[in-house]
């Protein structure tokens, strides 16, 4: 069959596209069919319209059955290749020793720092979690900026502040103050220098210190009341019950009563 | 006799192949569908369907007959298989049976 040479060849770009995605074994017939339809359309309609339809046909050819079978790469699976990978890795590292050492030590340092920080933070947060009211307890702080612009915070302030604030602000329910001190403590023959903590009676209600003997509402009711730890009680009184006993503080005769202990 | 389940489009394509009786290739099938079913279909859809039907065993094909119009490329001719005929018949039987079961209604178009 003789035909005149095609006046307008089919869109080359569309053909390139087709060539890109079409299966090799079907390409010939597909291309042929497209070509035939195109030629046929050229006799019946505007070339531009025919070309447009050609493009449409090509684009819609992009279908499962016509597409190139993308080679399903077999997944790397299991430890079979690992031996080789290790060998190669080791060799490479040996070849570029300096680079490797810099890299590795950097990583090691980084990881070590990370671990340290995590341990530190966890430790810091592990204190004093047993207080029930912990989320409602706050600490009053004085913040100062000295001449050099350095900011410091102190929790040390005039003693009347606590009761004053508690009274004036309804939002503040209770307050407690602490003062550390050292004094000579004596009971009979046992004389020691101890570390003491002076505080308000509300301390037992605000903090959840478990008392081995006595109750929080009855301990520390007057200025001479004391609460001891078990170890200290044992130190001064041995196995006897320390409740209600007396310890002397200071060199003058000053007598705090021993009430609820531990 | 268990016929394969075929979709509507697939059925039309199979019928077209039967009609063309040995001259069935992409372009011709498309012409038939356009002529008898009045549907505009892309060549891609037709080819994909033909290949799928061939994979299912309802058609066979062979290459042959290059022409100038196609730029010297051969065309693939499809022929229906026995299985394909079975499938078509099964479809038609089911349809006819169900048609006959429709109770006579006032609308004459339905019977």
Tab-separated table of C-alpha atoms in Angstrom:
chain	number	residue	atom	x	y	z
A	1	UNK	CA	0.000	0.000	0.000
A	2	UNK	CA	1.384	3.358	-0.937
A	3	UNK	CA	0.539	6.402	0.993
A	4	UNK	CA	1.766	9.969	0.658
A	5	UNK	CA	4.359	10.918	3.251
A	6	UNK	CA	2.799	12.172	6.484
A	7	UNK	CA	2.188	15.887	6.180
A	8	UNK	CA	2.415	16.368	9.920
A	9	UNK	CA	4.155	13.790	12.002
A	10	UNK	CA	2.656	12.827	15.279
A	11	UNK	CA	3.787	14.853	18.273
A	12	UNK	CA	7.344	13.805	18.963
A	13	UNK	CA	7.247	14.709	22.619
A	14	UNK	CA	4.258	12.527	23.263
A	15	UNK	CA	6.044	9.724	21.506
A	16	UNK	CA	9.085	10.163	23.651
A	17	UNK	CA	6.886	10.008	26.698
A	18	UNK	CA	5.257	6.846	25.467
A	19	UNK	CA	8.602	5.312	24.793
A	20	UNK	CA	9.595	6.066	28.325
A	21	UNK	CA	6.847	4.208	30.078
A	22	UNK	CA	5.545	1.667	27.653
A	23	UNK	CA	6.446	-1.968	27.850
A	24	UNK	CA	8.991	-2.916	25.254
A	25	UNK	CA	7.120	-5.873	23.970
A	26	UNK	CA	3.930	-3.917	23.372
A	27	UNK	CA	5.478	-0.772	22.112
A	28	UNK	CA	5.336	-1.563	18.445
A	29	UNK	CA	1.647	-2.311	18.266
A	30	UNK	CA	0.678	0.499	20.581
A	31	UNK	CA	2.645	3.035	18.646
A	32	UNK	CA	1.258	1.666	15.428
A	33	UNK	CA	-2.311	1.950	16.596
A	34	UNK	CA	-1.804	5.461	17.810
A	35	UNK	CA	-0.234	6.409	14.550
A	36	UNK	CA	-3.079	4.912	12.563
A	37	UNK	CA	-5.691	6.755	14.546
A	38	UNK	CA	-3.758	9.952	14.220
A	39	UNK	CA	-3.482	9.678	10.470
A	40	UNK	CA	-7.123	8.887	10.256
A	41	UNK	CA	-8.026	11.901	12.311
A	42	UNK	CA	-5.850	14.166	10.218
A	43	UNK	CA	-8.161	13.539	7.291
A	44	UNK	CA	-11.200	14.547	9.269
A	45	UNK	CA	-10.260	17.423	11.491
A	46	UNK	CA	-7.830	20.221	12.234
A	47	UNK	CA	-4.249	19.084	12.808
A	48	UNK	CA	-4.051	20.861	16.108
A	49	UNK	CA	-7.133	19.050	17.298
A	50	UNK	CA	-5.731	15.733	16.134
A	51	UNK	CA	-2.513	16.410	17.984
A	52	UNK	CA	-4.376	17.273	21.117
A	53	UNK	CA	-6.291	14.048	20.974
A	54	UNK	CA	-3.070	12.209	20.357
A	55	UNK	CA	-1.663	13.637	23.531
A	56	UNK	CA	-4.782	12.615	25.346
A	57	UNK	CA	-4.457	9.089	24.089
A	58	UNK	CA	-0.847	8.826	25.100
A	59	UNK	CA	-1.418	10.152	28.570
A	60	UNK	CA	-4.276	7.798	29.164
A	61	UNK	CA	-2.138	4.943	28.052
A	62	UNK	CA	-0.281	5.134	31.292
A	63	UNK	CA	-1.922	2.097	32.798
A	64	UNK	CA	-0.990	-0.917	34.780
A	65	UNK	CA	-1.027	-3.403	31.951
A	66	UNK	CA	0.876	-1.255	29.560
A	67	UNK	CA	3.463	0.221	31.875
A	68	UNK	CA	6.965	-1.014	32.088
A	69	UNK	CA	7.209	-3.549	34.751
A	70	UNK	CA	9.278	-1.683	37.308
A	71	UNK	CA	11.784	-4.229	38.390
A	72	UNK	CA	10.868	-5.135	41.877
A	73	UNK	CA	14.174	-4.918	43.549
A	74	UNK	CA	14.513	-7.705	45.952
A	75	UNK	CA	14.605	-6.292	49.412
A	76	UNK	CA	17.795	-6.673	51.303
A	77	UNK	CA	16.745	-9.128	53.869
A	78	UNK	CA	18.405	-10.991	56.636
A	79	UNK	CA	21.994	-11.154	57.689
A	80	UNK	CA	23.389	-12.725	54.544
A	81	UNK	CA	25.155	-9.646	53.237
A	82	UNK	CA	26.085	-8.289	56.586
A	83	UNK	CA	29.364	-10.099	56.724
A	84	UNK	CA	30.430	-8.380	53.543
A	85	UNK	CA	29.192	-5.033	54.742
A	86	UNK	CA	31.178	-5.394	57.923
A	87	UNK	CA	34.312	-6.317	56.019
A	88	UNK	CA	34.020	-3.365	53.742
A	89	UNK	CA	33.215	-1.019	56.595
A	90	UNK	CA	36.214	-2.131	58.580
A	91	UNK	CA	38.495	-1.824	55.617
A	92	UNK	CA	37.263	1.640	54.832
A	93	UNK	CA	37.730	2.746	58.367
A	94	UNK	CA	41.230	1.386	58.402
A	95	UNK	CA	42.043	3.188	55.226
A	96	UNK	CA	40.859	6.517	56.547
A	97	UNK	CA	41.955	6.143	60.124
A	98	UNK	CA	42.183	9.813	60.979
A	99	UNK	CA	38.764	10.634	59.660
A	100	UNK	CA	37.293	7.675	61.429
A	101	UNK	CA	38.863	8.527	64.729
A	102	UNK	CA	37.704	12.109	64.593
A	103	UNK	CA	34.230	11.008	63.756
A	104	UNK	CA	34.013	8.304	66.341
A	105	UNK	CA	35.480	10.328	69.150
A	106	UNK	CA	33.174	13.177	68.358
A	107	UNK	CA	30.187	10.892	68.495
A	108	UNK	CA	31.406	9.238	71.638
A	109	UNK	CA	31.853	12.571	73.289
A	110	UNK	CA	28.466	13.730	72.235
A	111	UNK	CA	26.715	10.614	73.414
A	112	UNK	CA	28.596	10.628	76.690
A	113	UNK	CA	27.564	14.195	77.353
A	114	UNK	CA	23.998	13.360	76.522
A	115	UNK	CA	23.935	10.451	78.914
A	116	UNK	CA	25.505	12.464	81.652
A	117	UNK	CA	22.991	15.219	81.296
A	118	UNK	CA	20.112	12.792	81.370
A	119	UNK	CA	21.372	11.073	84.466
A	120	UNK	CA	21.961	14.374	86.151
A	121	UNK	CA	18.524	15.723	85.413
A	122	UNK	CA	16.842	12.532	86.494
A	123	UNK	CA	18.723	12.595	89.736
A	124	UNK	CA	17.862	16.192	90.414
A	125	UNK	CA	14.214	15.525	89.866
A	126	UNK	CA	14.127	12.507	92.101
A	127	UNK	CA	14.293	14.427	95.353
A	128	UNK	CA	11.498	15.040	97.694
A	129	UNK	CA	8.729	13.677	95.591
A	130	UNK	CA	6.880	12.223	98.498
A	131	UNK	CA	5.356	15.451	99.674
A	132	UNK	CA	1.699	15.339	98.827
A	133	UNK	CA	1.271	19.019	98.439
A	134	UNK	CA	4.409	19.490	96.431
A	135	UNK	CA	2.612	21.053	93.494
A	136	UNK	CA	1.177	23.742	95.721
A	137	UNK	CA	4.321	24.600	97.602
A	138	UNK	CA	6.318	27.577	96.517
A	139	UNK	CA	9.496	29.186	97.590
A	140	UNK	CA	9.848	32.923	98.004
A	141	UNK	CA	13.004	34.302	96.485
A	142	UNK	CA	14.767	37.619	96.380
A	143	UNK	CA	16.246	38.437	93.008
A	144	UNK	CA	19.067	40.946	92.880
A	145	UNK	CA	21.146	42.392	90.123
A	146	UNK	CA	24.517	43.703	91.138
A	147	UNK	CA	26.537	46.444	89.490
A	148	UNK	CA	28.009	44.099	86.959
A	149	UNK	CA	24.548	43.000	85.883
A	150	UNK	CA	24.881	39.606	87.453
A	151	UNK	CA	21.587	38.334	88.744
A	152	UNK	CA	21.446	36.400	91.987
A	153	UNK	CA	18.579	34.801	93.775
A	154	UNK	CA	18.421	34.322	97.484
A	155	UNK	CA	15.796	32.708	99.581
A	156	UNK	CA	16.880	34.585	102.633
A	157	UNK	CA	14.630	37.345	103.851
A	158	UNK	CA	13.213	38.970	106.962
A	159	UNK	CA	11.328	36.607	109.204
A	160	UNK	CA	8.087	38.589	109.492
A	161	UNK	CA	7.560	38.290	105.767
A	162	UNK	CA	5.940	34.889	105.966
A	163	UNK	CA	3.167	35.655	108.449
A	164	UNK	CA	2.632	39.044	106.852
A	165	UNK	CA	2.104	37.576	103.413
A	166	UNK	CA	-0.095	34.800	104.706
A	167	UNK	CA	-2.350	37.290	106.359
A	168	UNK	CA	-2.547	39.754	103.519
A	169	UNK	CA	-3.007	37.462	100.566
A	170	UNK	CA	-5.957	35.104	100.670
A	171	UNK	CA	-4.290	33.036	97.984
A	172	UNK	CA	-1.628	32.041	100.444
A	173	UNK	CA	-2.977	29.404	102.750
A	174	UNK	CA	-0.016	28.576	104.904
A	175	UNK	CA	3.571	29.529	105.211
A	176	UNK	CA	6.584	28.184	106.952
A	177	UNK	CA	10.022	29.517	107.660
A	178	UNK	CA	13.283	27.754	108.147
A	179	UNK	CA	16.427	28.735	109.914
A	180	UNK	CA	19.437	26.577	110.393
A	181	UNK	CA	21.482	26.675	113.481
A	182	UNK	CA	24.049	24.807	115.429
A	183	UNK	CA	24.055	24.374	119.120
A	184	UNK	CA	25.265	22.247	121.884
A	185	UNK	CA	22.693	19.692	122.859
A	186	UNK	CA	22.894	17.829	126.078
A	187	UNK	CA	21.088	15.105	127.862
A	188	UNK	CA	22.624	13.887	131.012
A	189	UNK	CA	26.145	12.883	130.148
A	190	UNK	CA	25.721	12.939	126.424
A	191	UNK	CA	26.825	16.217	125.004
A	192	UNK	CA	27.051	16.833	121.286
A	193	UNK	CA	27.077	19.655	118.904
A	194	UNK	CA	24.126	19.215	116.614
A	195	UNK	CA	22.681	20.835	113.584
A	196	UNK	CA	19.237	22.195	114.216
A	197	UNK	CA	16.482	23.488	112.072
A	198	UNK	CA	14.163	26.120	113.450
A	199	UNK	CA	10.783	26.265	111.861
A	200	UNK	CA	7.105	27.070	112.185
A	201	UNK	CA	4.558	24.577	113.370
A	202	UNK	CA	2.927	24.534	109.958
A	203	UNK	CA	5.854	22.612	108.560
A	204	UNK	CA	4.336	19.306	109.528
A	205	UNK	CA	1.092	20.135	107.775
A	206	UNK	CA	2.633	21.480	104.613
A	207	UNK	CA	5.168	18.785	104.112
A	208	UNK	CA	4.472	15.114	104.262
A	209	UNK	CA	7.026	13.972	106.763
A	210	UNK	CA	5.898	10.705	108.261
A	211	UNK	CA	5.990	10.682	112.021
A	212	UNK	CA	6.851	7.510	113.823
A	213	UNK	CA	5.269	8.658	116.970
A	214	UNK	CA	2.726	11.326	117.631
A	215	UNK	CA	0.684	13.323	115.150
A	216	UNK	CA	1.388	16.422	113.067
A	217	UNK	CA	-1.272	18.497	114.717
A	218	UNK	CA	0.081	17.968	118.198
A	219	UNK	CA	3.776	18.224	117.614
A	220	UNK	CA	5.480	21.586	117.809
A	221	UNK	CA	2.717	23.372	119.620
A	222	UNK	CA	4.990	25.610	121.638
A	223	UNK	CA	8.314	27.229	121.306
A	224	UNK	CA	10.104	24.511	123.151
A	225	UNK	CA	8.798	21.593	121.144
A	226	UNK	CA	11.189	19.474	119.136
A	227	UNK	CA	10.938	16.752	116.590
A	228	UNK	CA	13.799	14.313	116.287
A	229	UNK	CA	14.980	11.736	113.897
A	230	UNK	CA	15.033	8.155	114.994
A	231	UNK	CA	18.800	8.032	114.901
A	232	UNK	CA	19.096	11.025	117.114
A	233	UNK	CA	16.565	9.684	119.535
A	234	UNK	CA	18.553	6.539	119.822
A	235	UNK	CA	21.707	8.482	120.330
A	236	UNK	CA	20.392	10.316	123.349
A	237	UNK	CA	17.894	7.935	124.806
A	238	UNK	CA	18.902	4.563	123.636
A	239	UNK	CA	15.965	2.237	123.527
A	240	UNK	CA	13.827	4.293	125.882
A	241	UNK	CA	10.850	6.130	124.611
A	242	UNK	CA	11.921	9.696	123.979
A	243	UNK	CA	8.451	11.170	123.987
A	244	UNK	CA	8.054	13.945	126.471
A	245	UNK	CA	11.701	13.855	127.468
A	246	UNK	CA	13.901	16.872	127.660
A	247	UNK	CA	17.053	17.915	125.886
A	248	UNK	CA	19.097	20.923	126.817
A	249	UNK	CA	20.258	23.372	124.301
A	250	UNK	CA	22.965	25.841	124.682
A	251	UNK	CA	25.252	26.396	127.535
A	252	UNK	CA	22.638	28.188	129.595
A	253	UNK	CA	19.883	26.139	130.974
A	254	UNK	CA	17.330	26.224	128.191
A	255	UNK	CA	15.058	23.298	127.899
A	256	UNK	CA	13.178	22.282	124.794
A	257	UNK	CA	10.793	19.522	125.445
A	258	UNK	CA	11.003	16.493	123.344
A	259	UNK	CA	7.617	15.815	121.901
A	260	UNK	CA	6.773	13.860	118.855
A	261	UNK	CA	9.749	12.213	117.440
A	262	UNK	CA	11.260	11.239	114.195
B	1	UNK	CA	-20.719	-24.230	33.805
B	2	UNK	CA	-18.972	-21.420	35.524
B	3	UNK	CA	-18.367	-18.362	33.455
B	4	UNK	CA	-15.735	-15.858	34.458
B	5	UNK	CA	-17.074	-12.634	35.760
B	6	UNK	CA	-16.364	-9.864	33.372
B	7	UNK	CA	-17.034	-6.211	33.623
B	8	UNK	CA	-19.282	-4.261	31.371
B	9	UNK	CA	-16.502	-2.683	29.431
B	10	UNK	CA	-14.685	-5.951	29.095
B	11	UNK	CA	-17.798	-7.527	27.749
B	12	UNK	CA	-18.180	-4.850	25.129
B	13	UNK	CA	-14.617	-5.298	24.053
B	14	UNK	CA	-15.058	-9.048	23.801
B	15	UNK	CA	-18.144	-8.601	21.703
B	16	UNK	CA	-16.314	-6.214	19.436
B	17	UNK	CA	-13.570	-8.746	18.992
B	18	UNK	CA	-16.142	-11.335	18.075
B	19	UNK	CA	-17.767	-9.026	15.572
B	20	UNK	CA	-14.469	-8.222	13.926
B	21	UNK	CA	-13.744	-11.885	13.610
B	22	UNK	CA	-10.025	-11.975	13.061
B	23	UNK	CA	-9.557	-8.339	12.183
B	24	UNK	CA	-9.629	-7.239	15.759
B	25	UNK	CA	-6.965	-4.864	16.831
B	26	UNK	CA	-6.933	-1.739	18.902
B	27	UNK	CA	-8.129	0.762	16.367
B	28	UNK	CA	-10.859	-1.449	14.985
B	29	UNK	CA	-12.202	-2.305	18.378
B	30	UNK	CA	-12.341	1.321	19.207
B	31	UNK	CA	-14.253	2.037	16.015
B	32	UNK	CA	-16.764	-0.659	16.821
B	33	UNK	CA	-17.323	0.641	20.294
B	34	UNK	CA	-17.762	4.123	19.034
B	35	UNK	CA	-20.150	3.013	16.366
B	36	UNK	CA	-22.337	0.635	18.323
B	37	UNK	CA	-22.039	1.751	21.885
B	38	UNK	CA	-21.545	5.398	21.199
B	39	UNK	CA	-18.720	5.629	23.667
B	40	UNK	CA	-15.578	7.562	23.314
B	41	UNK	CA	-12.768	5.412	24.619
B	42	UNK	CA	-9.083	6.053	24.671
B	43	UNK	CA	-6.809	3.601	23.000
B	44	UNK	CA	-5.122	3.126	26.325
B	45	UNK	CA	-8.258	1.775	27.907
B	46	UNK	CA	-8.845	-0.582	25.029
B	47	UNK	CA	-5.343	-1.910	24.916
B	48	UNK	CA	-5.210	-2.368	28.647
B	49	UNK	CA	-8.471	-4.276	28.547
B	50	UNK	CA	-7.351	-6.424	25.657
B	51	UNK	CA	-4.170	-7.370	27.463
B	52	UNK	CA	-6.013	-8.040	30.637
B	53	UNK	CA	-8.491	-10.280	28.863
B	54	UNK	CA	-5.638	-12.061	27.224
B	55	UNK	CA	-4.002	-12.605	30.573
B	56	UNK	CA	-7.245	-14.036	31.860
B	57	UNK	CA	-7.287	-16.402	28.942
B	58	UNK	CA	-10.352	-15.026	27.227
B	59	UNK	CA	-8.446	-13.881	24.181
B	60	UNK	CA	-5.414	-14.855	22.186
B	61	UNK	CA	-3.393	-12.689	19.908
B	62	UNK	CA	-0.791	-12.696	17.227
B	63	UNK	CA	1.236	-10.132	15.402
B	64	UNK	CA	0.861	-9.457	11.757
B	65	UNK	CA	0.197	-7.089	8.903
B	66	UNK	CA	2.329	-3.990	8.853
B	67	UNK	CA	1.057	-1.041	6.891
B	68	UNK	CA	2.461	2.289	5.859
B	69	UNK	CA	-0.148	4.157	7.811
B	70	UNK	CA	1.234	2.745	10.962
B	71	UNK	CA	4.703	3.755	10.001
B	72	UNK	CA	5.574	0.220	9.106
B	73	UNK	CA	4.655	-1.225	12.441
B	74	UNK	CA	2.827	-4.435	12.812
B	75	UNK	CA	-0.453	-4.720	14.539
B	76	UNK	CA	-1.589	-7.209	17.112
B	77	UNK	CA	-4.697	-9.124	16.172
B	78	UNK	CA	-6.934	-10.592	18.818
B	79	UNK	CA	-9.168	-13.582	18.658
B	80	UNK	CA	-11.604	-14.892	21.158
B	81	UNK	CA	-11.008	-18.183	22.877
B	82	UNK	CA	-13.467	-20.794	23.932
B	83	UNK	CA	-13.177	-19.637	27.456
B	84	UNK	CA	-13.991	-16.192	26.267
B	85	UNK	CA	-17.068	-17.401	24.486
B	86	UNK	CA	-18.133	-19.247	27.587
B	87	UNK	CA	-17.776	-16.117	29.602
B	88	UNK	CA	-19.848	-14.143	27.156
B	89	UNK	CA	-22.540	-16.748	27.056
B	90	UNK	CA	-22.644	-17.057	30.786
B	91	UNK	CA	-23.074	-13.347	31.085
B	92	UNK	CA	-25.826	-13.297	28.562
B	93	UNK	CA	-27.648	-16.206	30.137
B	94	UNK	CA	-27.650	-14.600	33.510
B	95	UNK	CA	-28.927	-11.393	32.089
B	96	UNK	CA	-31.668	-12.990	30.050
B	97	UNK	CA	-32.804	-15.058	32.955
B	98	UNK	CA	-33.091	-12.074	35.181
B	99	UNK	CA	-34.813	-10.066	32.520
B	100	UNK	CA	-37.433	-12.783	32.203
B	101	UNK	CA	-38.098	-12.772	35.869
B	102	UNK	CA	-39.184	-9.169	35.963
B	103	UNK	CA	-42.928	-9.128	36.707
B	104	UNK	CA	-44.929	-7.660	33.869
B	105	UNK	CA	-45.380	-4.012	34.591
B	106	UNK	CA	-47.416	-1.303	33.130
B	107	UNK	CA	-44.416	0.344	31.607
B	108	UNK	CA	-44.053	-1.416	28.264
B	109	UNK	CA	-40.427	-0.423	27.951
B	110	UNK	CA	-39.398	-2.881	30.564
B	111	UNK	CA	-40.632	-6.057	28.926
